[in-house]
Amino acid sequence: MTAKDLKDCHKRIKSNIHRTPVMTSRLLNTMSGADLFFKCENFQRMGAFKMRGAMNAILQLSDQQKSKGVVTHSSGNFAQALSLAAQNLGITAYIVMPSNAPKVKKEAVKGYGGHIIECPPTQKDRESTAIRVQLEKGATYIHPSNQLEVILGQGTAALELLEDYPDLEYIFAPVGGGGLIAGTALAAYFYGKNCTIIGGEPFEVDDAYRALKSGKLEMNETTHTIADGLRMPLGDVNFPIIKKYVSEIIRVEEKEIIDAMQLIWERMKIIIEPSCAVPFAALLRKKERFKNKKIGIILSGGNVDLSNLPF
Amino acid sequence: MTAKDLKDCHKRIKSNIHRTPVMTSRLLNTMSGADLFFKCENFQRMGAFKMRGAMNAILQLSDQQKSKGVVTHSSGNFAQALSLAAQNLGITAYIVMPSNAPKVKKEAVKGYGGHIIECPPTQKDRESTAIRVQLEKGATYIHPSNQLEVILGQGTAALELLEDYPDLEYIFAPVGGGGLIAGTALAAYFYGKNCTIIGGEPFEVDDAYRALKSGKLEMNETTHTIADGLRMPLGDVNFPIIKKYVSEIIRVEEKEIIDAMQLIWERMKIIIEPSCAVPFAALLRKKERFKNKKIGIILSGGNVDLSNLPF
């Protein structure tokens, strides 16, 4: 993968995504002691950065593949992203979702034109159902985070951020399935000036933190975190990139996530989802180390259930 | 008052306020059938447009006046705005607040350096306490909405909006004490191209709607609306401006306010307070009349108590 691949990816998806704004806050700068630049992917189409990767993956399919549609299994933002990206390009998206997925998530997918295929709520059933759809419909499987096209797509958020602020010294991003942090790290490697990448991860699902220590993929025993977008473990495609280009992962407590989320809601007046607050929480946890630094923070998404808030 | 007065006001306050962004939403355009341009004063300093008027009023005081401070009575955004504006300019702000004002409001005023003076919770006590502070401290009284300097200051939001989008056919703004809608109407009269001004007002506190019918100031019997920023009646300074330059006031039900607020939270991912949702609710209520029009909407503020949301 080269710097040109990333630029080409950005050119490819540009007209189908928003160039999201970068926001600053005097007050949060004072609180953190650093100069913060928030890349607002909560304002991205369908409310999260996932739109970038989904769009890039679909746009590279052959006409033959496009005619048969795409399939993924996800009950989160990627389900919506793939649905909307597919709808925009006039192709079919099959979304495998566990039968117990929240109604609001199902409605969102339907709202973006996705075809939901329900399965029993186990990882094994999700995978086997997705394979069945590939076989029966000829649809192409797109992974939410562990696929190069998706990783590159997610990296365009940091690419835009670095175009706007080329001299950032750090970029913080959340670590879930690993697509965003891997793409961010590539963008900073190709286009940053000594820009260090730091991941934020909940203690409750710290497989990436442990994987960087052990040098091999790790699993999460449980996934009891409010950051529902970060429950997936890393994959074999993004892990080598993360190992090479991510400098460190800072873990945070659940309370720190909620506090950081509330700070951003109250002070910046924008809506972010819990997963999205994790990198800012990580920065606040270690703020003495980042005094006076110029720091980009990827605010990954803003899809929350307003009737079920943690504060 | 002339077009130049408004420009001069903007020049005067510019370096002390944010030039707030204008946001758009494909989805809300589709839902309303119009082309909407949201002027995001929820991103203004201290979270509301009130900062503009407070700053303009204070900046025009003599040095003698400044040395003795300013006073207002308010338990809402203007209390915070006057405190922050005064703090920025190194002068004292006395804020008369009813003893039963929510703790969170008192804390916010203190956070911006305001000196709270408590009084019994009646309008009469608020006024007499404010007069006492003027006499005892020599402080200058600044009215939250019924004073020319404040009205002009509030008008700079629409001035900026029209600088960015000169061919808006309508601007919608909320109607409470009347400062914002009067300033907005002046800005459109001076700098719009046939830009019609429409106010949004809750049925529950529709004194402005009735005043435009009767030709004289009206009172509100009760103030049972969730839009707490719109409970004040119009005043004798802003009413003549409103009578002359505001084309119409559209009233909305409480449920429409909450629905409009939720739509903006969910779809635009920004935090607005209930009062701020009123003009958008007014537009949605009469949307068939505004099909395909280019419409500015002033989103007035974003100060809400997150632990007490209506959804």
Coordinates of C-alpha atoms in Angstrom, one line a residue:
Chain A
M1 CA 0.0 0.0 0.0
T2 CA 1.3 3.4 -1.0
A3 CA 0.6 7.1 -0.3
K4 CA -0.9 7.2 -3.8
D5 CA -3.3 4.4 -3.0
L6 CA -4.7 6.5 -0.2
K7 CA -5.1 9.6 -2.4
D8 CA -6.7 7.5 -5.1
C9 CA -9.1 6.1 -2.6
H10 CA -10.0 9.7 -1.5
K11 CA -10.6 10.7 -5.0
R12 CA -12.7 7.7 -5.6
I13 CA -15.1 8.3 -2.7
K14 CA -15.0 12.1 -2.4
S15 CA -18.2 12.9 -4.2
N16 CA -20.1 10.3 -2.2
I17 CA -19.1 11.4 1.3
H18 CA -19.0 14.6 3.3
R19 CA -15.8 16.4 3.9
T20 CA -16.5 16.7 7.6
P21 CA -15.6 19.9 9.5
V22 CA -12.8 20.1 12.1
M23 CA -14.0 21.8 15.3
T24 CA -12.0 23.3 18.1
S25 CA -13.0 24.3 21.7
R26 CA -11.2 26.9 23.7
L27 CA -12.6 25.4 26.9
L28 CA -11.5 21.8 26.1
N29 CA -8.1 23.1 25.2
T30 CA -7.8 24.7 28.6
M31 CA -9.0 21.6 30.3
S32 CA -6.6 19.3 28.5
G33 CA -3.7 21.7 28.3
A34 CA -3.3 20.8 24.6
D35 CA -4.4 22.2 21.2
L36 CA -7.2 19.9 20.1
F37 CA -8.6 19.5 16.6
F38 CA -11.7 17.4 16.4
K39 CA -12.4 15.7 13.1
C40 CA -16.2 15.5 13.2
E41 CA -17.1 12.2 11.6
N42 CA -20.3 12.3 13.6
F43 CA -21.4 14.7 10.9
Q44 CA -20.5 12.1 8.2
R45 CA -23.3 10.7 6.1
M46 CA -25.3 8.2 8.1
G47 CA -23.5 9.5 11.2
A48 CA -20.2 7.7 11.2
F49 CA -16.8 7.3 9.4
K50 CA -17.9 3.8 8.3
M51 CA -19.4 5.4 5.2
R52 CA -16.0 6.0 3.9
G53 CA -14.8 2.4 3.9
A54 CA -18.1 1.0 2.8
M55 CA -18.1 3.3 -0.2
N56 CA -14.5 2.5 -1.2
A57 CA -15.1 -1.2 -1.0
I58 CA -18.2 -1.1 -3.2
L59 CA -16.8 1.3 -5.7
Q60 CA -14.0 -1.2 -6.5
L61 CA -16.3 -4.1 -7.4
S62 CA -16.6 -5.2 -11.0
D63 CA -20.0 -4.5 -12.8
Q64 CA -20.6 -8.3 -12.5
Q65 CA -20.1 -8.2 -8.8
K66 CA -22.2 -5.0 -8.4
S67 CA -25.1 -6.6 -10.1
K68 CA -25.2 -9.4 -7.5
G69 CA -25.0 -7.1 -4.5
V70 CA -22.9 -7.1 -1.3
V71 CA -23.4 -8.7 2.1
T72 CA -22.0 -8.1 5.6
H73 CA -22.9 -9.1 9.1
S74 CA -23.1 -6.2 11.6
S75 CA -25.7 -4.7 13.9
G76 CA -23.8 -1.4 14.2
N77 CA -22.8 1.5 12.0
F78 CA -21.3 -0.6 9.3
A79 CA -24.7 -2.2 8.6
Q80 CA -26.1 1.3 7.9
A81 CA -23.0 2.4 6.0
L82 CA -23.0 -0.5 3.6
S83 CA -26.8 -0.1 3.1
L84 CA -26.5 3.6 2.3
A85 CA -23.4 3.3 0.1
A86 CA -25.1 0.5 -1.8
Q87 CA -28.4 2.4 -2.2
N88 CA -26.5 5.4 -3.5
L89 CA -24.9 3.3 -6.2
G90 CA -28.0 1.4 -7.0
I91 CA -26.9 -2.0 -5.8
T92 CA -28.4 -4.4 -3.3
A93 CA -27.0 -4.7 0.3
Y94 CA -27.8 -7.8 2.4
I95 CA -27.3 -7.2 6.0
V96 CA -27.1 -10.3 8.3
M97 CA -28.3 -9.2 11.8
P98 CA -28.9 -11.2 14.9
S99 CA -32.6 -11.7 15.6
N100 CA -32.2 -9.9 18.9
A101 CA -30.7 -6.7 17.4
P102 CA -32.5 -3.5 18.7
K103 CA -35.5 -2.5 16.6
V104 CA -34.0 1.0 16.2
K105 CA -30.9 -0.5 14.4
K106 CA -33.1 -2.6 12.1
E107 CA -35.2 0.4 11.2
A108 CA -32.1 2.4 10.4
V109 CA -30.8 -0.2 8.1
K110 CA -34.2 -0.5 6.4
G111 CA -34.3 3.3 6.1
Y112 CA -31.1 3.2 4.1
G113 CA -32.5 0.5 1.8
G114 CA -30.6 -2.5 3.3
H115 CA -32.2 -6.0 3.1
I116 CA -32.1 -7.5 6.5
I117 CA -31.5 -11.3 6.9
E118 CA -32.0 -12.4 10.4
C119 CA -30.0 -15.2 12.1
P120 CA -29.7 -16.6 15.6
P121 CA -27.6 -14.4 17.8
T122 CA -24.3 -16.2 17.9
Q123 CA -21.1 -15.3 16.0
K124 CA -21.1 -18.7 14.4
D125 CA -24.6 -18.2 13.0
R126 CA -23.8 -14.7 11.8
E127 CA -20.8 -16.0 9.8
S128 CA -22.6 -19.1 8.4
T129 CA -25.6 -17.0 7.4
A130 CA -23.3 -14.5 5.6
I131 CA -21.7 -17.4 3.8
R132 CA -25.1 -18.8 2.8
V133 CA -26.0 -15.4 1.3
Q134 CA -22.8 -15.2 -0.6
L135 CA -23.5 -18.7 -2.1
E136 CA -27.2 -18.2 -2.8
K137 CA -27.1 -14.6 -4.1
G138 CA -23.6 -14.4 -5.4
A139 CA -23.2 -11.3 -3.2
T140 CA -19.7 -10.1 -2.3
Y141 CA -18.8 -10.1 1.4
I142 CA -17.5 -6.8 2.7
H143 CA -15.9 -6.9 6.2
P144 CA -16.6 -4.0 8.6
S145 CA -13.0 -3.5 9.5
N146 CA -10.6 -6.3 8.4
Q147 CA -10.3 -5.6 4.7
L148 CA -7.8 -3.4 2.9
E149 CA -10.4 -1.4 0.9
V150 CA -12.3 -0.6 4.1
I151 CA -9.1 0.3 6.0
L152 CA -8.0 2.7 3.3
G153 CA -11.5 4.3 3.1
Q154 CA -11.5 4.9 6.9
G155 CA -8.0 6.4 6.6
T156 CA -9.4 9.3 4.4
A157 CA -10.7 11.0 7.5
A158 CA -7.2 11.4 8.9
L159 CA -6.0 12.3 5.4
E160 CA -8.5 15.2 5.3
L161 CA -7.5 16.2 8.8
L162 CA -3.9 16.4 7.9
E163 CA -4.7 18.3 4.7
D164 CA -6.3 20.9 7.0
Y165 CA -3.7 20.8 9.8
P166 CA -0.5 19.3 8.4
D167 CA 1.6 19.8 11.5
L168 CA -0.4 17.8 14.0
E169 CA 2.0 16.0 16.4
Y170 CA -0.5 13.3 17.4
I171 CA -3.7 11.8 16.2
F172 CA -6.0 9.9 18.6
A173 CA -8.5 7.4 17.3
P174 CA -10.7 4.7 18.9
V175 CA -9.8 1.1 18.5
G176 CA -12.5 -1.5 17.9
G177 CA -12.3 -3.9 15.0
G178 CA -9.2 -1.9 13.9
G179 CA -10.2 -0.5 10.6
L180 CA -10.2 3.1 11.6
I181 CA -7.0 3.1 13.6
A182 CA -5.2 1.2 10.9
G183 CA -6.3 3.6 8.2
T184 CA -5.5 6.6 10.4
A185 CA -2.0 5.2 11.0
L186 CA -1.4 4.8 7.3
A187 CA -2.6 8.3 6.6
A188 CA -0.3 9.8 9.2
Y189 CA 2.6 7.6 8.0
F190 CA 2.1 8.8 4.4
Y191 CA 1.1 12.4 4.9
G192 CA 2.0 13.5 8.5
K193 CA 5.2 15.1 9.6
N194 CA 6.3 12.9 12.4
C195 CA 2.7 12.5 13.5
T196 CA 2.3 9.9 16.3
I197 CA -0.8 7.7 16.3
I198 CA -2.4 6.8 19.6
G199 CA -5.4 4.5 20.1
G200 CA -8.0 4.7 22.8
E201 CA -9.6 1.5 24.0
P202 CA -11.9 0.5 26.9
F203 CA -10.3 -1.6 29.6
E204 CA -13.3 -3.9 29.2
V205 CA -12.4 -4.9 25.6
D206 CA -8.6 -4.3 25.5
D207 CA -7.7 -7.0 23.0
A208 CA -5.7 -4.5 20.9
Y209 CA -3.7 -3.3 23.9
R210 CA -2.8 -6.9 24.8
A211 CA -2.1 -7.8 21.2
L212 CA 0.5 -5.1 20.9
K213 CA 2.2 -6.5 24.0
S214 CA 2.0 -10.2 23.0
G215 CA 2.6 -9.6 19.3
K216 CA -0.4 -11.8 18.3
L217 CA -4.1 -11.3 18.0
E218 CA -6.0 -11.6 21.3
M219 CA -9.6 -12.2 22.1
N220 CA -12.0 -10.4 24.6
E221 CA -13.5 -12.7 27.2
T222 CA -16.5 -10.4 27.7
T223 CA -17.6 -7.2 26.0
H224 CA -19.2 -5.2 28.9
T225 CA -18.5 -1.7 27.6
I226 CA -20.8 1.1 26.9
A227 CA -18.7 1.7 23.8
D228 CA -20.7 -0.7 21.6
G229 CA -18.8 0.2 18.5
L230 CA -15.5 -1.1 20.0
R231 CA -16.5 -4.6 21.0
M232 CA -15.0 -6.4 18.0
P233 CA -11.5 -7.7 18.2
L234 CA -8.7 -6.7 15.7
G235 CA -8.3 -8.8 12.6
D236 CA -5.4 -10.3 10.7
V237 CA -5.4 -7.7 8.0
N238 CA -5.4 -4.6 10.1
F239 CA -3.2 -6.0 13.0
P240 CA 0.1 -5.9 11.1
I241 CA -0.6 -2.3 10.1
I242 CA -1.4 -1.4 13.7
K243 CA 1.7 -3.2 15.0
K244 CA 3.9 -1.3 12.6
Y245 CA 2.4 2.3 12.7
V246 CA 0.4 2.7 15.9
S247 CA 2.7 3.9 18.7
E248 CA 0.6 3.1 21.7
I249 CA -2.8 2.2 23.0
I250 CA -4.2 3.9 26.1
R251 CA -7.0 2.1 28.0
V252 CA -9.8 3.9 29.8
E253 CA -12.5 3.1 32.4
E254 CA -16.2 3.1 31.6
K255 CA -16.7 6.2 33.8
E256 CA -14.0 8.1 31.9
I257 CA -15.8 7.3 28.7
I258 CA -19.1 8.7 30.0
D259 CA -17.5 11.8 31.4
A260 CA -15.6 12.5 28.2
M261 CA -18.8 12.0 26.2
Q262 CA -20.7 14.4 28.5
L263 CA -18.0 17.0 28.3
I264 CA -18.2 17.0 24.5
W265 CA -22.0 17.1 24.5
E266 CA -22.1 20.0 27.0
R267 CA -19.2 22.0 25.9
M268 CA -19.1 21.5 22.1
K269 CA -22.8 21.1 21.7
I270 CA -22.4 18.1 19.4
I271 CA -23.7 14.6 19.7
I272 CA -21.2 11.8 19.8
E273 CA -21.7 8.1 20.6
P274 CA -19.9 6.5 23.6
S275 CA -17.3 4.7 21.3
C276 CA -16.4 8.1 19.9
A277 CA -15.6 9.6 23.3
V278 CA -12.9 6.9 24.0
P279 CA -9.9 8.7 22.4
F280 CA -10.7 12.0 24.1
A281 CA -11.0 10.1 27.4
A282 CA -7.6 8.5 26.8
L283 CA -6.1 11.9 26.2
L284 CA -7.6 13.3 29.4
R285 CA -6.4 10.3 31.4
K286 CA -2.8 11.0 30.4
K287 CA -3.0 14.7 29.8
E288 CA 0.2 15.7 31.5
R289 CA 2.1 13.9 28.8
F290 CA 0.5 15.9 26.0
K291 CA 0.7 19.5 27.3
N292 CA 0.9 22.1 24.6
K293 CA 0.9 19.5 21.8
K294 CA -1.1 19.9 18.6
I295 CA -3.5 16.9 18.6
G296 CA -6.1 15.6 16.2
I297 CA -8.9 13.5 17.5
I298 CA -11.1 11.5 15.3
L299 CA -14.7 11.8 16.5
S300 CA -15.9 8.6 14.9
G301 CA -19.7 8.8 15.1
G302 CA -22.9 10.2 16.5
N303 CA -25.5 7.4 16.4
V304 CA -27.0 7.1 19.8
D305 CA -30.3 6.1 21.2
L306 CA -31.5 9.4 22.8
S307 CA -34.0 7.5 25.0
N308 CA -31.2 5.6 26.6
L309 CA -28.4 8.0 27.6
P310 CA -25.8 7.3 30.3
F311 CA -26.3 10.6 32.0
Chain B
M1 CA -31.1 52.9 13.0
T2 CA -29.3 52.3 9.7
A3 CA -27.5 49.6 7.8
K4 CA -24.2 51.1 8.9
D5 CA -25.2 50.9 12.6
L6 CA -25.5 47.1 12.2
K7 CA -22.2 46.8 10.3
D8 CA -20.5 48.9 12.9
C9 CA -21.9 46.7 15.6
H10 CA -20.6 43.6 13.9
K11 CA -17.1 45.2 13.6
R12 CA -17.3 46.2 17.3
I13 CA -18.0 42.7 18.6
K14 CA -16.4 40.5 16.0
S15 CA -13.2 39.7 17.8
N16 CA -15.1 38.8 20.9
I17 CA -17.6 36.4 19.4
H18 CA -17.4 33.3 17.2
R19 CA -18.5 33.5 13.6
T20 CA -20.7 30.5 13.8
P21 CA -20.9 27.9 11.0
V22 CA -23.9 27.4 8.8
M23 CA -25.0 23.8 8.5
T24 CA -27.1 22.0 6.0
S25 CA -28.8 18.6 6.1
R26 CA -29.8 16.7 3.0
L27 CA -32.3 14.7 5.0
L28 CA -34.0 17.7 6.6
N29 CA -34.2 19.3 3.2
T30 CA -36.0 16.3 1.9
M31 CA -38.3 16.1 4.9
S32 CA -39.2 19.8 4.7
G33 CA -39.2 20.1 0.9
A34 CA -37.1 23.3 1.3
D35 CA -33.4 24.3 1.1
L36 CA -32.4 24.9 4.7
F37 CA -29.4 26.8 6.1
F38 CA -29.1 26.5 9.8
K39 CA -27.1 29.3 11.5
C40 CA -25.6 27.5 14.5
E41 CA -25.6 29.9 17.4
N42 CA -25.6 26.9 19.7
F43 CA -21.9 26.9 18.8
Q44 CA -21.6 30.6 19.9
R45 CA -19.5 31.4 23.0
M46 CA -21.4 30.3 26.1
G47 CA -23.7 28.4 23.9
A48 CA -26.2 31.0 22.6
F49 CA -26.6 34.1 20.4
K50 CA -27.1 36.2 23.6
M51 CA -23.3 36.7 23.7
R52 CA -23.6 39.1 20.7
G53 CA -26.0 41.5 22.3
A54 CA -24.4 41.4 25.7
M55 CA -21.0 42.2 24.1
N56 CA -22.3 45.0 22.0
A57 CA -24.1 46.7 24.9
I58 CA -21.0 46.5 27.2
L59 CA -18.6 47.7 24.6
Q60 CA -20.5 50.9 24.2
L61 CA -20.3 51.9 27.8
S62 CA -18.1 54.8 28.9
D63 CA -15.0 54.0 30.9
Q64 CA -16.7 55.5 33.9
Q65 CA -19.6 53.2 33.4
K66 CA -17.4 50.2 32.8
S67 CA -15.6 50.8 36.1
K68 CA -18.9 50.4 38.0
G69 CA -20.0 47.2 36.3
V70 CA -23.3 46.1 34.7
V71 CA -26.4 44.4 36.1
T72 CA -29.3 42.4 34.7
H73 CA -32.0 40.1 35.9
S74 CA -32.2 36.8 34.2
S75 CA -32.0 33.2 35.0
G76 CA -31.4 32.1 31.5
N77 CA -28.8 32.5 28.7
F78 CA -28.5 36.3 29.1
A79 CA -27.2 35.9 32.6
Q80 CA -24.4 33.8 31.4
A81 CA -23.8 36.0 28.3
L82 CA -23.5 39.2 30.3
S83 CA -21.2 37.4 32.8
L84 CA -18.9 36.1 30.1
A85 CA -18.8 39.3 28.1
A86 CA -18.1 41.3 31.3
Q87 CA -15.4 38.9 32.4
N88 CA -13.7 39.1 29.0
L89 CA -13.6 42.9 29.2
G90 CA -12.5 42.9 32.8
I91 CA -15.6 44.5 34.3
T92 CA -18.0 43.3 37.0
A93 CA -21.4 41.8 36.1
Y94 CA -24.1 41.6 38.8
I95 CA -26.8 39.0 38.0
V96 CA -30.0 39.2 39.8
M97 CA -31.5 35.7 40.0
P98 CA -34.6 34.3 41.8
S99 CA -33.6 32.3 44.9
N100 CA -35.3 29.2 43.3
A101 CA -33.2 29.3 40.1
P102 CA -31.8 25.8 39.2
K103 CA -28.4 25.2 40.7
V104 CA -27.0 24.4 37.3
K105 CA -27.9 27.9 36.1
K106 CA -26.2 29.5 39.1
E107 CA -23.1 27.4 38.7
A108 CA -22.9 28.4 35.0
V109 CA -23.1 32.1 35.9
K110 CA -20.4 31.7 38.5
G111 CA -18.3 29.8 36.1
Y112 CA -18.3 32.9 33.8
G113 CA -17.4 35.1 36.7
G114 CA -20.8 36.7 37.3
H115 CA -21.7 37.9 40.8
I116 CA -25.1 36.5 41.7
I117 CA -27.5 38.5 43.8
E118 CA -30.5 36.4 44.9
C119 CA -34.0 37.8 45.3
P120 CA -37.4 36.3 46.0
P121 CA -38.9 34.6 42.9
T122 CA -41.3 37.3 41.7
Q123 CA -41.0 39.6 38.7
K124 CA -41.5 42.6 41.0
D125 CA -38.7 41.5 43.3
R126 CA -36.4 40.9 40.4
E127 CA -36.9 44.4 39.1
S128 CA -36.6 46.1 42.5
T129 CA -33.5 44.2 43.3
A130 CA -31.9 45.2 40.0
I131 CA -32.8 48.8 40.7
R132 CA -31.2 48.5 44.1
V133 CA -28.0 47.2 42.6
Q134 CA -28.0 50.1 40.1
L135 CA -28.3 52.6 43.0
E136 CA -25.9 50.9 45.4
K137 CA -23.2 49.9 42.9
G138 CA -23.7 52.5 40.2
A139 CA -23.9 49.5 37.8
T140 CA -25.5 50.0 34.4
Y141 CA -28.6 48.0 33.7
I142 CA -28.6 45.9 30.5
H143 CA -31.9 44.4 29.4
P144 CA -31.8 40.9 27.9
S145 CA -33.9 41.8 24.9
N146 CA -35.6 45.3 25.0
Q147 CA -32.6 47.6 24.3
L148 CA -31.3 48.8 21.0
E149 CA -27.7 47.8 21.6
V150 CA -28.8 44.3 22.4
I151 CA -31.2 44.1 19.5
L152 CA -28.4 45.2 17.1
G153 CA -26.0 42.7 18.6
Q154 CA -28.4 39.8 18.1
G155 CA -29.0 41.0 14.5
T156 CA -25.4 40.2 13.6
A157 CA -26.2 36.5 13.5
A158 CA -28.5 37.1 10.5
L159 CA -26.0 39.6 9.1
E160 CA -23.4 36.8 9.0
L161 CA -25.9 34.4 7.6
L162 CA -26.8 36.8 4.8
E163 CA -23.1 37.4 4.0
D164 CA -22.7 33.7 3.5
Y165 CA -26.1 33.2 1.7
P166 CA -27.2 36.5 0.3
D167 CA -30.2 35.1 -1.6
L168 CA -32.2 33.6 1.2
E169 CA -35.9 34.1 0.6
Y170 CA -36.9 33.6 4.3
I171 CA -35.3 33.6 7.7
F172 CA -37.0 31.9 10.6
A173 CA -36.2 32.9 14.2
P174 CA -37.7 32.2 17.6
V175 CA -39.7 34.8 19.4
G176 CA -39.3 35.3 23.1
G177 CA -38.4 38.6 24.6
G178 CA -38.1 39.8 21.0
G179 CA -34.4 40.9 20.8
L180 CA -33.4 38.2 18.3
I181 CA -36.3 38.4 16.0
A182 CA -36.1 42.2 15.9
G183 CA -32.4 42.2 15.2
T184 CA -32.9 39.5 12.6
A185 CA -35.6 41.5 10.9
L186 CA -33.4 44.6 10.8
A187 CA -30.5 42.6 9.3
A188 CA -32.8 41.2 6.6
Y189 CA -34.3 44.6 5.8
F190 CA -30.8 46.2 5.5
Y191 CA -28.9 43.4 3.8
G192 CA -31.4 40.8 2.4
K193 CA -32.8 40.7 -1.1
N194 CA -36.5 40.6 -0.4
C195 CA -35.9 38.3 2.5
T196 CA -39.1 37.7 4.5
I197 CA -38.8 37.2 8.3
I198 CA -41.0 34.7 10.1
G199 CA -41.1 34.1 13.8
G200 CA -41.8 30.8 15.6
E201 CA -43.6 31.0 18.9
P202 CA -45.1 28.4 21.2
F203 CA -48.9 28.5 21.5
E204 CA -48.4 28.5 25.2
V205 CA -46.7 31.9 25.2
D206 CA -48.1 33.6 22.1
D207 CA -48.0 37.2 23.2
A208 CA -46.1 38.3 20.1
Y209 CA -48.7 36.6 17.8
R210 CA -51.5 38.3 19.6
A211 CA -49.6 41.6 19.7
L212 CA -49.2 41.6 15.9
K213 CA -53.0 41.1 15.6
S214 CA -54.0 43.7 18.2
G215 CA -51.3 46.2 17.4
K216 CA -50.3 46.6 21.1
L217 CA -48.2 44.7 23.6
E218 CA -49.8 41.6 25.1
M219 CA -49.1 39.5 28.2
N220 CA -48.9 35.8 28.7
E221 CA -51.3 34.5 31.3
T222 CA -49.1 31.4 31.9
T223 CA -45.8 30.3 30.7
H224 CA -46.2 26.5 30.5
T225 CA -43.8 25.8 27.6
I226 CA -40.8 23.6 27.4
A227 CA -39.1 26.5 25.5
D228 CA -37.9 28.2 28.6
G229 CA -36.0 30.8 26.6
L230 CA -39.2 32.1 25.1
R231 CA -41.3 32.8 28.2
M232 CA -40.6 36.6 28.3
P233 CA -43.1 38.9 26.5
L234 CA -42.1 41.5 23.9
G235 CA -41.0 44.9 25.0
D236 CA -41.7 48.5 23.9
V237 CA -38.3 48.9 22.1
N238 CA -38.4 45.8 20.0
F239 CA -42.1 45.6 19.3
P240 CA -42.2 48.6 16.8
I241 CA -39.4 46.9 14.9
I242 CA -41.2 43.6 14.9
K243 CA -44.4 45.2 13.8
K244 CA -42.7 46.9 10.9
Y245 CA -40.3 44.2 9.6
V246 CA -41.6 40.8 10.7
S247 CA -44.0 39.4 8.2
E248 CA -45.7 36.7 10.3
I249 CA -45.5 34.6 13.4
I250 CA -46.3 30.9 13.3
R251 CA -47.3 29.2 16.5
V252 CA -46.4 25.6 17.4
E253 CA -47.6 23.0 19.9
E254 CA -45.3 21.6 22.6
K255 CA -45.2 18.2 20.9
E256 CA -44.0 19.8 17.7
I257 CA -41.2 21.6 19.5
I258 CA -40.0 18.3 21.1
D259 CA -40.3 16.5 17.8
A260 CA -38.3 19.2 15.9
M261 CA -35.7 19.2 18.6
Q262 CA -35.3 15.4 18.4
L263 CA -35.1 15.5 14.6
I264 CA -32.2 18.0 14.8
W265 CA -30.4 16.1 17.5
E266 CA -30.8 12.8 15.6
R267 CA -30.2 13.9 12.1
M268 CA -27.8 16.8 12.4
K269 CA -26.0 15.4 15.5
I270 CA -26.0 18.8 17.2
I271 CA -27.4 19.8 20.6
I272 CA -30.0 22.5 20.6
E273 CA -32.2 23.7 23.4
P274 CA -36.0 23.4 23.2
S275 CA -36.5 27.2 22.4
C276 CA -34.1 26.8 19.5
A277 CA -36.3 24.1 17.9
V278 CA -39.3 26.4 17.7
P279 CA -38.6 28.0 14.3
F280 CA -37.9 24.7 12.6
A281 CA -41.1 23.3 14.2
A282 CA -42.9 26.3 12.7
L283 CA -41.5 25.6 9.3
L284 CA -42.5 21.9 9.4
R285 CA -46.0 22.8 10.5
K286 CA -46.5 24.9 7.4
K287 CA -44.1 23.2 5.1
E288 CA -46.4 23.1 2.0
R289 CA -46.1 26.9 1.9
F290 CA -42.3 26.9 1.8
K291 CA -41.6 24.2 -0.8
N292 CA -38.4 24.8 -2.7
K293 CA -37.6 28.0 -1.0
K294 CA -34.2 29.0 0.3
I295 CA -34.6 29.4 4.0
G296 CA -32.3 30.4 6.8
I297 CA -33.1 29.2 10.3
I298 CA -31.4 30.7 13.4
L299 CA -30.5 27.9 15.8
S300 CA -30.4 30.1 18.8
G301 CA -28.7 28.1 21.5
G302 CA -27.6 24.8 22.9
N303 CA -27.7 25.0 26.7
V304 CA -29.7 22.1 28.0
D305 CA -29.8 20.0 31.1
L306 CA -28.7 16.6 29.8
S307 CA -30.2 14.9 32.8
N308 CA -33.6 16.2 32.1
L309 CA -34.4 15.7 28.4
P310 CA -37.9 15.5 26.9
F311 CA -37.3 12.3 25.0

